[in-house]
XYZ file of C-alpha atoms in Angstrom:
766
model
C 14.228 -33.362 2.934
C 15.483 -30.315 1.049
C 12.142 -28.463 1.193
C 12.190 -28.586 4.963
C 15.617 -26.968 5.386
C 14.294 -23.352 5.801
C 11.934 -24.531 8.519
C 14.767 -26.295 10.313
C 16.893 -23.198 10.181
C 14.054 -21.091 11.617
C 13.556 -23.533 14.491
C 17.288 -23.475 15.185
C 17.290 -19.676 15.358
C 14.340 -19.681 17.745
C 16.047 -22.216 19.987
C 19.183 -20.084 20.034
C 17.145 -17.030 20.998
C 15.507 -18.880 23.852
C 18.921 -20.032 25.088
C 20.307 -16.499 24.968
C 17.363 -15.087 26.891
C 17.939 -17.495 29.781
C 15.748 -20.112 31.294
C 13.488 -17.679 33.104
C 12.853 -15.461 30.081
C 9.714 -15.794 28.079
C 9.651 -15.823 24.302
C 6.548 -13.674 23.956
C 8.016 -10.608 25.696
C 6.049 -7.602 26.884
C 2.730 -6.595 25.343
C 2.246 -2.971 24.314
C -0.990 -1.167 23.505
C -0.977 2.009 21.392
C -3.497 4.764 22.003
C -4.076 8.037 20.183
C -5.650 11.207 21.608
C -6.498 14.433 19.817
C -8.309 17.668 20.550
C -10.003 20.125 18.247
C -7.762 22.788 16.675
C -7.868 26.216 18.291
C -7.243 29.690 16.945
C -4.361 31.361 18.777
C -4.164 34.952 20.021
C -1.433 37.460 20.713
C -0.355 37.253 24.345
C -1.295 39.926 26.859
C -2.417 37.850 29.852
C -2.877 34.167 30.663
C -6.377 34.121 29.187
C -4.876 34.672 25.716
C -3.128 31.274 25.877
C -5.096 28.264 24.649
C -4.969 25.474 27.215
C -5.309 21.797 26.282
C -5.697 18.950 28.791
C -4.687 15.343 28.069
C -4.885 12.272 30.275
C -1.891 9.939 30.166
C -3.036 6.410 31.067
C -1.405 4.169 33.638
C 1.731 2.175 32.712
C 2.572 4.444 29.769
C 6.202 3.928 28.748
C 6.398 6.057 25.582
C 4.647 9.298 24.680
C 4.862 11.355 21.507
C 3.414 14.832 21.110
C 2.334 15.737 17.578
C 1.931 19.517 17.274
C 0.240 20.678 14.077
C 0.243 24.379 13.206
C -0.972 26.376 10.226
C -1.855 29.919 9.202
C -4.276 31.583 6.812
C -3.734 32.336 3.157
C -4.249 36.104 3.151
C -1.597 38.771 2.671
C -2.085 39.851 6.292
C -0.637 36.534 7.480
C 2.985 37.176 8.377
C 5.732 34.848 9.542
C 5.327 34.295 13.252
C 6.452 32.042 16.098
C 4.081 29.878 18.116
C 5.156 28.976 21.645
C 3.866 25.793 23.304
C 4.380 25.141 27.037
C 4.137 21.692 28.668
C 3.560 20.623 32.238
C 2.394 17.501 34.040
C -0.086 17.696 36.901
C -1.143 21.350 36.524
C -1.296 24.170 33.958
C 2.125 25.595 33.101
C 3.145 28.797 34.862
C 4.337 30.944 31.959
C 5.841 34.415 31.752
C 6.231 35.436 28.087
C 6.266 39.138 29.007
C 9.153 38.620 31.469
C 7.346 40.398 34.270
C 8.177 40.196 37.959
C 6.410 37.746 40.256
C 5.224 38.794 43.678
C 7.318 38.357 46.787
C 7.569 34.733 47.966
C 5.735 33.522 44.864
C 7.440 30.444 43.461
C 7.287 29.945 39.719
C 9.400 27.310 38.050
C 10.225 28.038 34.391
C 7.972 26.017 32.130
C 9.243 23.676 29.448
C 8.444 25.201 26.074
C 9.226 24.829 22.413
C 8.995 27.476 19.688
C 7.416 26.568 16.356
C 8.202 29.020 13.530
C 5.552 29.468 10.831
C 7.543 30.522 7.786
C 5.440 29.061 4.983
C 1.768 28.754 4.143
C 1.977 24.986 4.410
C 1.032 23.293 7.698
C 3.927 22.621 10.068
C 4.215 19.523 12.254
C 6.587 19.194 15.216
C 7.198 16.049 17.289
C 8.228 15.748 20.932
C 9.085 12.345 22.420
C 9.058 11.585 26.152
C 10.004 8.228 27.648
C 8.512 6.961 30.896
C 6.066 9.874 31.289
C 4.293 10.351 34.564
C 0.674 9.260 34.475
C -2.197 11.661 34.984
C -3.136 15.008 33.490
C -0.771 16.772 31.114
C -1.337 20.379 30.095
C -0.307 22.209 26.929
C -0.600 26.011 26.650
C 0.005 27.694 23.275
C 0.058 31.362 22.299
C 1.432 33.868 19.796
C 4.037 36.565 20.604
C 3.291 39.610 22.745
C 0.314 41.759 21.857
C 1.293 45.092 20.293
C -1.543 46.878 22.118
C -3.337 48.135 19.000
C -7.096 48.479 19.404
C -8.756 47.060 16.293
C -12.349 47.713 15.337
C -14.183 44.438 14.981
C -14.724 43.635 11.308
C -12.807 46.680 10.046
C -9.630 44.836 9.123
C -9.040 41.208 8.239
C -7.184 39.157 10.820
C -4.951 36.223 10.116
C -5.880 32.910 11.673
C -3.099 30.934 13.320
C -4.240 27.416 14.164
C -2.723 25.042 16.725
C -3.745 21.420 17.313
C -1.946 19.097 19.747
C -2.209 15.331 19.492
C -0.817 12.662 21.798
C 0.300 9.155 20.905
C 1.124 6.789 23.791
C 2.327 3.246 24.225
C 1.355 1.569 27.459
C 2.443 -1.778 28.801
C 0.061 -4.546 29.772
C 0.677 -6.864 32.724
C 3.581 -4.906 34.189
C 5.509 -7.101 36.672
C 5.095 -5.960 40.264
C 8.213 -5.630 42.383
C 7.279 -6.719 45.878
C 9.222 -5.343 48.875
C 11.793 -7.722 50.350
C 11.376 -10.117 47.426
C 13.692 -10.754 44.477
C 12.474 -10.771 40.890
C 14.415 -12.358 38.037
C 14.322 -10.207 34.895
C 16.247 -10.011 31.622
C 16.974 -7.773 28.645
C 18.308 -8.813 25.246
C 18.614 -7.780 21.620
C 14.923 -8.592 21.171
C 13.745 -6.583 24.186
C 16.209 -3.857 25.138
C 14.060 -2.526 27.965
C 12.134 -4.168 30.780
C 9.684 -2.425 33.081
C 8.467 -3.082 36.610
C 6.502 -1.164 39.172
C 6.396 -0.993 42.944
C 3.720 0.480 45.197
C 4.925 2.926 47.845
C 2.764 2.714 50.977
C 2.085 5.638 53.268
C 4.729 6.584 55.863
C 7.596 5.219 53.745
C 10.791 7.108 54.508
C 13.261 5.220 52.332
C 13.322 3.015 49.237
C 16.323 0.898 48.231
C 16.475 -0.874 44.859
C 19.382 -3.185 44.093
C 20.479 -5.361 41.167
C 22.375 -8.598 41.884
C 23.399 -11.897 40.240
C 24.008 -10.371 36.847
C 24.558 -12.807 33.958
C 25.729 -11.650 30.514
C 25.543 -14.189 27.678
C 25.522 -17.010 30.240
C 28.577 -15.576 32.000
C 28.387 -14.229 35.555
C 29.736 -10.666 35.800
C 30.197 -8.291 38.710
C 29.289 -4.988 36.993
C 25.998 -5.329 35.182
C 25.973 -3.563 31.754
C 22.539 -2.001 32.211
C 21.032 1.322 33.230
C 18.595 1.444 36.137
C 15.876 4.111 35.883
C 13.584 4.883 38.833
C 10.592 7.186 38.549
C 8.924 8.937 35.638
C 9.611 11.891 33.393
C 7.730 15.055 34.164
C 7.857 18.534 32.651
C 9.200 21.068 33.333
C 11.302 19.158 35.916
C 12.158 15.498 35.570
C 12.746 13.519 38.756
C 13.804 10.378 36.927
C 16.815 8.846 38.683
C 19.327 7.036 36.439
C 22.054 4.652 37.664
C 24.729 3.272 35.345
C 25.259 -0.172 36.812
C 28.308 -0.867 34.625
C 30.324 1.667 36.622
C 29.939 -0.066 39.991
C 29.981 -3.602 41.301
C 27.182 -2.764 43.723
C 24.276 -1.484 41.622
C 22.032 0.082 44.236
C 19.988 3.263 44.530
C 18.600 4.703 47.759
C 15.729 7.184 47.637
C 14.555 9.158 50.658
C 10.840 9.860 51.064
C 9.512 8.410 47.805
C 6.005 9.551 46.811
C 3.402 7.972 49.067
C 0.414 5.941 47.882
C 1.649 5.802 44.292
C 2.994 3.258 41.859
C 6.637 3.898 41.067
C 7.972 2.817 37.688
C 11.289 0.966 37.588
C 13.008 0.492 34.209
C 16.142 -1.415 33.238
C 17.777 -0.659 29.876
C 20.318 -2.772 28.072
C 23.454 -0.768 27.360
C 24.591 -3.114 24.584
C 22.096 -4.469 22.087
C 24.313 -7.469 21.280
C 24.214 -8.814 24.840
C 21.620 -10.837 26.664
C 21.549 -9.834 30.333
C 19.606 -11.399 33.187
C 19.619 -10.215 36.778
C 17.840 -10.233 40.111
C 16.199 -7.037 41.256
C 14.952 -6.441 44.791
C 13.467 -3.554 46.764
C 13.446 -2.740 50.461
C 11.177 -0.211 52.143
C 11.771 1.571 55.455
C 8.576 2.696 57.166
C 8.146 5.106 60.069
C 5.219 5.025 62.443
C 3.785 8.498 63.114
C 3.506 9.560 66.725
C -0.035 10.181 67.966
C -1.185 13.818 67.845
C -3.290 13.650 70.952
C -6.434 12.223 72.426
C -9.124 12.373 69.711
C -12.061 13.499 71.908
C -9.896 16.381 73.079
C -9.156 17.335 69.484
C -12.843 17.343 68.616
C -13.755 19.283 71.727
C -11.304 22.063 70.884
C -12.234 22.169 67.199
C -13.540 25.566 66.090
C -14.638 26.117 62.510
C -14.545 29.629 61.112
C -17.098 28.949 58.398
C -20.758 28.452 59.153
C -21.192 26.253 56.071
C -19.269 23.298 57.525
C -21.523 20.512 58.783
C -19.965 17.251 59.956
C -21.187 14.703 62.386
C -19.016 13.172 65.065
C -18.312 10.004 63.097
C -17.069 11.980 60.074
C -14.813 14.062 62.268
C -13.402 10.953 63.876
C -12.704 9.476 60.457
C -11.061 12.681 59.265
C -8.807 12.991 62.282
C -7.923 9.303 62.513
C -7.020 8.987 58.846
C -3.461 10.229 59.250
C -2.727 8.092 62.308
C -3.785 4.622 61.241
C -0.325 3.083 60.925
C 0.319 0.528 63.603
C 3.773 -0.160 64.902
C 5.383 -3.375 63.788
C 8.687 -4.924 64.772
C 11.568 -3.028 63.196
C 9.569 0.158 62.692
C 10.404 3.419 64.411
C 8.632 6.713 65.071
C 10.399 9.550 63.252
C 7.647 12.132 62.697
C 4.346 13.312 64.109
C 1.183 14.038 62.132
C -1.288 16.819 62.800
C -4.876 16.188 61.608
C -6.104 18.715 59.039
C -9.698 19.273 57.923
C -10.347 20.214 54.304
C -13.275 22.520 53.499
C -14.165 23.002 49.814
C -15.566 26.514 49.339
C -15.884 27.013 45.598
C -14.093 26.377 42.317
C -10.335 26.297 43.004
C -11.098 27.507 46.535
C -10.306 25.311 49.539
C -9.607 26.116 53.177
C -7.624 23.876 55.529
C -8.257 23.841 59.276
C -5.753 22.442 61.757
C -7.610 20.423 64.347
C -6.841 21.613 67.863
C -5.277 24.624 66.135
C -4.650 26.953 64.487
C -1.298 26.755 66.277
C 0.890 23.659 65.989
C 3.458 22.518 68.538
C 6.829 22.186 66.784
C 9.814 20.464 68.397
C 13.420 19.756 67.562
C 13.078 15.991 68.096
C 11.305 15.133 64.849
C 9.265 16.937 62.193
C 5.526 17.427 62.394
C 3.631 16.672 59.175
C 0.407 18.303 57.936
C -1.435 16.777 54.973
C -2.928 19.167 52.405
C -5.078 17.080 50.097
C -5.248 18.540 46.573
C -5.920 15.356 44.625
C -9.500 15.994 43.478
C -8.388 17.002 39.966
C -10.098 20.387 40.375
C -7.556 22.066 42.646
C -4.621 22.630 40.298
C -6.174 25.738 38.763
C -5.726 27.879 41.876
C -2.901 29.037 44.140
C -1.700 27.653 47.474
C -1.436 30.469 50.005
C 0.529 29.449 53.092
C 0.974 31.788 56.055
C 3.097 30.870 59.093
C 3.424 32.892 62.291
C 5.696 32.091 65.218
C 4.148 32.668 68.624
C 6.051 35.415 70.440
C 5.857 33.529 73.696
C 7.681 30.508 72.258
C 10.834 29.845 74.354
C 13.190 29.682 71.373
C 16.880 30.281 71.827
C 18.634 32.792 69.618
C 20.276 30.062 67.549
C 17.093 28.035 66.988
C 15.200 28.330 63.688
C 11.847 26.873 62.692
C 12.193 25.232 59.286
C 9.090 24.614 57.155
C 9.047 22.695 53.887
C 6.037 22.453 51.575
C 6.359 19.521 49.174
C 4.201 17.407 46.881
C 3.971 13.612 46.867
C 5.732 12.955 50.166
C 6.906 14.977 53.165
C 10.488 15.957 53.784
C 11.693 13.984 56.791
C 15.272 15.179 57.098
C 15.862 18.888 56.602
C 19.311 20.383 56.368
C 19.805 23.378 58.632
C 22.462 24.819 56.323
C 20.572 24.321 53.071
C 18.763 27.012 51.119
C 16.141 24.643 49.708
C 14.369 21.443 50.571
C 13.010 18.441 48.751
C 13.449 14.736 48.250
C 14.697 12.492 45.502
C 11.499 12.470 43.464
C 9.877 15.722 44.570
C 10.623 19.406 44.940
C 10.015 21.349 48.127
C 9.754 25.010 49.070
C 11.639 26.112 52.182
C 10.561 28.716 54.748
C 12.349 29.820 57.923
C 11.336 31.643 61.111
C 13.209 32.691 64.243
C 13.073 35.270 66.980
C 13.984 37.990 64.467
C 11.527 36.884 61.777
C 8.232 35.917 63.372
C 6.148 35.387 60.232
C 6.538 34.268 56.649
C 4.355 33.251 53.753
C 4.465 31.381 50.454
C 2.421 31.403 47.236
C 2.450 28.423 44.875
C 0.465 29.114 41.682
C -1.086 26.147 39.890
C 0.018 23.405 42.323
C 0.343 19.891 40.981
C -2.562 17.569 41.576
C -1.822 15.245 44.491
C -1.155 15.127 48.209
C 0.877 18.044 49.528
C 2.688 17.973 52.849
C 3.925 20.674 55.192
C 6.872 19.611 57.362
C 7.820 21.684 60.428
C 10.866 21.202 62.651
C 13.223 23.267 64.793
C 16.887 23.175 63.784
C 19.935 25.058 64.989
C 22.358 25.818 62.142
C 25.926 26.631 63.132
C 29.343 26.998 61.595
C 30.307 23.404 62.404
C 27.578 22.014 60.174
C 25.633 20.566 63.098
C 21.929 21.207 63.628
C 21.522 19.723 67.113
C 19.260 21.911 69.233
C 18.702 19.807 72.285
C 15.141 20.239 73.499
C 13.479 23.153 71.726
C 9.749 23.769 71.375
C 7.682 26.457 69.673
C 4.103 27.114 68.661
C 3.503 28.075 65.038
C 0.217 29.366 63.655
C -0.576 27.726 60.326
C -3.045 29.254 57.866
C -3.389 27.464 54.536
C -5.864 27.869 51.744
C -6.256 27.318 48.028
C -7.403 30.531 46.369
C -8.237 31.194 42.703
C -5.902 34.211 42.638
C -3.352 35.763 44.969
C -5.014 38.545 46.932
C -7.812 38.677 44.353
C -5.219 40.228 41.978
C -4.900 43.381 44.079
C -6.281 46.853 43.365
C -5.102 46.951 39.756
C -6.221 43.488 38.678
C -9.245 41.290 38.201
C -9.412 37.571 38.928
C -11.158 35.723 36.110
C -12.305 32.130 35.910
C -11.273 30.378 32.689
C -12.390 27.098 31.157
C -10.669 24.665 28.809
C -12.461 21.439 27.794
C -14.347 21.302 31.094
C -11.272 22.133 33.183
C -11.581 25.312 35.275
C -8.699 27.543 36.309
C -8.189 31.172 37.312
C -5.836 33.947 36.222
C -5.335 37.680 36.758
C -5.864 40.334 34.108
C -4.089 43.559 35.042
C -4.864 47.183 34.253
C -3.460 50.698 34.554
C -0.066 49.535 33.311
C 0.388 46.988 36.104
C 1.534 43.501 35.148
C 2.814 40.251 36.605
C 1.206 37.013 37.715
C -0.793 38.721 40.485
C -0.603 42.301 39.117
C 2.225 43.329 41.431
C 4.769 44.471 38.829
C 4.672 48.280 38.686
C 7.432 48.706 36.083
C 5.061 50.341 33.586
C 2.277 51.291 36.000
C 0.391 54.547 35.560
C 0.709 56.977 38.430
C -2.400 58.351 40.104
C -1.859 61.680 38.339
C -1.882 59.965 34.938
C -4.940 57.953 35.871
C -6.750 61.129 36.917
C -5.639 62.877 33.720
C -6.955 60.007 31.595
C -10.306 60.090 33.399
C -10.647 63.848 32.995
C -9.727 63.788 29.316
C -12.156 61.016 28.433
C -15.024 62.505 30.425
C -14.620 66.248 29.918
C -14.048 65.823 26.178
C -17.722 64.857 25.962
C -18.644 68.404 26.989
C -17.891 69.422 23.391
C -21.402 68.125 22.692
C -22.761 71.203 24.513
C -22.257 73.487 21.456
C -23.977 70.875 19.294
C -26.916 70.758 21.736
C -27.146 74.573 21.790
C -27.073 74.785 17.987
C -29.717 72.067 17.685
C -32.037 73.819 20.169
C -31.465 77.191 18.490
C -32.510 75.695 15.150
C -35.515 73.937 16.698
C -34.083 70.403 16.307
C -35.299 69.295 19.706
C -35.239 65.535 19.050
C -31.691 65.753 17.777
C -30.695 67.836 20.807
C -32.185 65.196 23.122
C -30.140 62.482 21.407
C -26.942 64.548 21.738
C -27.684 65.164 25.417
C -28.266 61.429 25.968
C -24.961 60.630 24.220
C -22.999 63.223 26.185
C -24.309 62.100 29.581
C -23.826 58.372 29.128
C -20.499 58.696 27.313
C -19.225 60.821 30.202
C -20.269 58.393 32.923
C -19.292 55.321 30.872
C -15.718 56.535 30.535
C -15.682 57.535 34.199
C -16.573 53.909 35.026
C -14.366 52.323 32.341
C -11.079 53.528 33.781
C -8.516 50.849 34.704
C -7.107 52.508 37.803
C -8.531 53.894 41.021
C -9.890 57.152 39.531
C -13.238 55.506 38.772
C -16.872 56.456 39.340
C -19.791 54.226 38.323
C -23.344 55.535 38.740
C -24.863 52.249 37.543
C -23.780 48.872 36.212
C -20.872 48.934 33.788
C -22.701 46.934 31.123
C -25.645 49.343 31.162
C -23.376 52.366 30.794
C -21.499 50.749 27.929
C -24.691 49.838 26.110
C -26.110 53.353 26.431
C -22.832 54.910 25.271
C -22.632 52.752 22.153
C -26.349 53.243 21.429
C -26.129 57.010 21.816
C -23.086 57.247 19.534
C -24.797 55.440 16.650
C -28.088 57.281 17.177
C -26.260 60.620 17.030
C -24.891 59.784 13.607
C -28.268 58.446 12.492
C -30.333 61.539 13.424
C -27.674 63.989 12.186
C -27.471 62.546 8.670
C -31.256 62.223 8.385
C -31.595 65.809 9.567
C -29.227 66.905 6.777
C -31.556 65.230 4.256
C -34.291 67.809 5.040
C -37.085 65.277 4.788
C -40.711 65.971 5.580
C -41.349 65.911 9.290
C -43.590 62.859 9.235
C -41.125 60.777 7.232
C -38.138 61.999 9.233
C -39.609 61.063 12.606
C -40.785 57.703 11.332
C -37.216 56.974 10.255
C -35.955 58.269 13.620
C -38.138 55.830 15.565
C -37.701 52.863 13.216
C -33.927 53.325 13.052
C -33.667 53.688 16.832
C -35.478 50.397 17.382
C -33.346 48.523 14.854
C -30.123 50.041 16.196
C -31.097 49.107 19.774
C -31.722 45.532 18.655
C -28.409 45.262 16.774
C -26.529 46.712 19.747
C -27.970 44.028 21.959
C -26.774 41.359 19.514
C -23.219 42.688 19.061
C -22.453 46.167 20.269
C -18.887 46.099 18.953
C -19.792 44.941 15.461
C -18.614 47.112 12.592
C -21.927 47.046 10.751
C -23.780 48.333 13.785
C -22.177 51.688 12.968
C -21.650 51.420 9.208
C -25.130 50.052 8.455
C -27.127 53.008 9.831
C -24.558 55.477 8.477
C -24.656 54.096 4.937
C -28.445 53.872 4.883
C -28.812 57.429 6.212
C -26.278 58.738 3.685
C -28.152 57.024 0.856
C -31.413 58.629 2.020
C -29.694 62.008 2.299
C -28.170 61.798 -1.185
C -31.502 60.721 -2.656
C -33.204 63.700 -0.990
C -30.538 66.095 -2.227
C -30.772 64.780 -5.787
C -34.534 65.206 -5.633
C -34.068 68.826 -4.519
C -31.573 69.401 -7.320
C -34.085 68.132 -9.880
C -36.860 70.322 -8.509
C -34.712 73.471 -8.218
C -32.645 72.851 -11.356
C -29.440 73.710 -9.500
C -27.108 72.193 -6.931
C -28.358 71.475 -3.428
C -27.460 72.821 -0.864
C -27.696 75.931 -3.013
C -25.024 78.293 -1.649
C -21.250 77.859 -1.885
C -20.888 79.335 1.609
C -22.851 76.392 2.986
C -20.385 74.014 1.341
C -17.178 75.841 2.178
C -17.874 76.983 5.734
C -20.084 74.142 7.006
C -20.296 70.945 5.004
C -16.650 70.495 4.042
C -15.293 71.260 7.564
C -17.893 68.959 9.085
C -17.139 66.122 6.668
C -13.406 66.591 7.151
C -13.777 66.503 10.932
C -15.829 63.312 10.711
C -13.325 61.615 8.374
C -10.404 62.493 10.647
C -12.361 61.178 13.647
C -12.980 57.859 11.883
C -9.295 57.592 10.933
C -8.196 58.221 14.539
C -10.732 55.708 15.873
C -9.907 52.979 13.362
C -6.150 53.251 12.874
C -4.414 55.192 15.637
C -5.900 53.958 18.903
C -3.766 51.702 21.107
C -4.010 50.693 24.737
C -1.235 53.129 25.636
C -2.597 56.228 23.860
C -6.294 55.444 24.259
C -7.044 58.172 26.752
C -6.030 61.034 24.433
C -6.767 59.549 20.996
C -10.294 58.633 22.075
C -10.683 62.109 23.579
C -9.772 63.537 20.164
C -12.453 61.265 18.686
C -15.024 62.785 21.057
C -14.023 66.340 20.130
C -13.996 65.741 16.375
C -17.330 63.915 16.301
C -19.092 66.512 18.440
C -17.503 69.315 16.412
C -18.632 67.819 13.130
C -22.241 67.885 14.351
C -22.033 71.668 14.832
C -20.982 72.115 11.195
C -23.244 69.518 9.625
C -26.601 70.462 11.187
C -28.599 72.305 8.513
C -30.183 75.717 9.106
C -33.399 75.438 11.031
C -36.835 76.931 10.470
C -35.789 80.066 12.270
C -38.718 82.165 11.084
C -41.284 79.796 12.583
C -42.300 80.333 16.155
C -42.641 77.558 18.686
C -45.790 75.442 18.553
C -47.330 76.972 21.652
C -46.885 80.599 20.603
C -49.750 80.694 18.054
C -52.055 79.333 20.753
C -51.042 81.991 23.232
C -50.847 84.926 20.786
C -53.570 84.490 18.168
C -53.133 87.206 15.541
C -55.270 85.758 12.839
C -52.350 84.476 10.806
C -51.674 80.877 9.831
C -48.160 79.371 9.854
C -47.124 78.067 6.483
C -44.007 76.559 5.013
C -42.325 77.188 1.710
C -40.069 75.034 -0.422
C -37.662 77.974 -0.619
C -37.006 78.100 3.113
C -33.560 76.636 2.487
C -32.771 79.890 0.664
C -33.876 81.892 3.715
C -36.946 83.241 1.923
C -40.178 83.822 3.856
C -43.442 83.317 2.087
């Protein structure tokens, strides 16, 4: 029997474990499934506006109880790669609202600080950071990563090597299979022990629920009945940046109970019980009670449909669809024990475009608000495509409303569930598991508005009620009524980013969202922060400098015409005209004038700049006319093609310049061999023309490549215009000044024939 002793001991231990877990406990315990999600690494950028942040979208599956973020970062190997900090922002339900530049948000724009972590890159080795979250909320989670603030330096593409900073987020989750369901008004026997320290349940919250009560009773610890249960009760899920997880320490009270007002409607709510002592085996009964209110009818449905007026001509709905839309919010029937404590107002949703939705109040746009109970409006933003915009809510109190001086209309916009009981003396609103935004109106303040950027995906509710705050803490108003005009929409950007901003649509892994890019020194989420804004005088000065500096090409055109370089003069004229109007259209402020499309002006400006360099250097080579014009045409075609491919590429400028310089040097060497002395032949040509022209061109390149920033662009780029145009005046070679124009010999035939001489560069006439 000796060989069987280990088996006997194992069976005895298993029997003891079963006894400790209690009769209702199962030996198998919960079943967990691990899942791993990853997205492709992205190269990060310095931060100037929201588009510089790389956005990643992950989907957290249902019944997830543990989540771990794995953030992998790395940088390049070059000497240009410096130590730097990477900032990662997290948010559940919508993209994080970030403000790395610490700018001011617009009036009545709510922006909760995002949860973020900073990852320092101090070595060349990859860095990995972990972030653990228990009981995460299911649905979409967003991660936005970026580098520190942009220094504003304008870098020529391909001129200097850039360091690559790489960021890759990964998500590891553990989700629970076969989660026990906690039914209302029914008790469930559960247990925790040293084998399973945590147990999870879930309960479904139906619509119109105003209160949830969860209570633990009949607690047994190691087969001994106790009054205070040594466990922690957790209700809800963790969410970033704000966590609405409610925790109750049951060991501190004999009555372990938690009451939640207005829990999130039409959602599964996670309930977790944790063992506070791993050495104990605890079993208990857990029960939940729900209090439901029946909404009061909003009116006779045919009347609502008869008075419905749609502002958009694109809305087409038949009568049955309208009936379904208006009846949806009033389908709760009264049952014994239920009471009416709010009234619903049907709302029609009209999807206009990406992150653009308009809400119409049936039988509106004004809503009758009373002091008896709140009126609730449903704003449905649960399509998964609405969180990339901004909720714009406008409320206006009708002047004819018979409000008393002490009466105030309170409005609360909340996600998940409406706010049923508002406090007249409170400065905010919200419920246990949701956050609300409070607005007030009275006879002194007839209108108000609210902007909520990147709203969480889900059902949003607007609660309206009249309250009368007073010094005694009472809010009883008696019978007060008022009519409030409600205008609600989801817009990609607030006010289309104003005069000094542009609303841009961004995409991340198929997810679309919008953000503002500001100009003329303006900043902020909707380009309303004028701390560093350029005044109109500075904007006008910048426009004049960048446009009038192109007039320096006039001397170059005159010199080219005087020396009979008509093709070169035409190129300089083309460059001057399009550079002038391009910079007049490229201005960030209001001092702007565009004679044609911006992209066309930019293309012509870049093309003219490169062609000017191309024809000038080839002209200096003093090639034969046939060869020179062939190179002019061939080079123009190739340059036009390369500009279409990448007009900001470095080699689009360097390639033609280097090739033309090589041709010029080859031609000069050939002249030196033929003449047996240096070419150009005179020292005056070198000292008074070539060296000043080359020096002006070198300084212009240095200013363009190294000194330009976004702040000094308007005068450094003007200096570039002046230096480049001035260098052309010095570098153009002497023309064939002793030859008359081509039409003169035809008009004045004297019997002579025009000839050319190889010594014309020495100003000798044959």
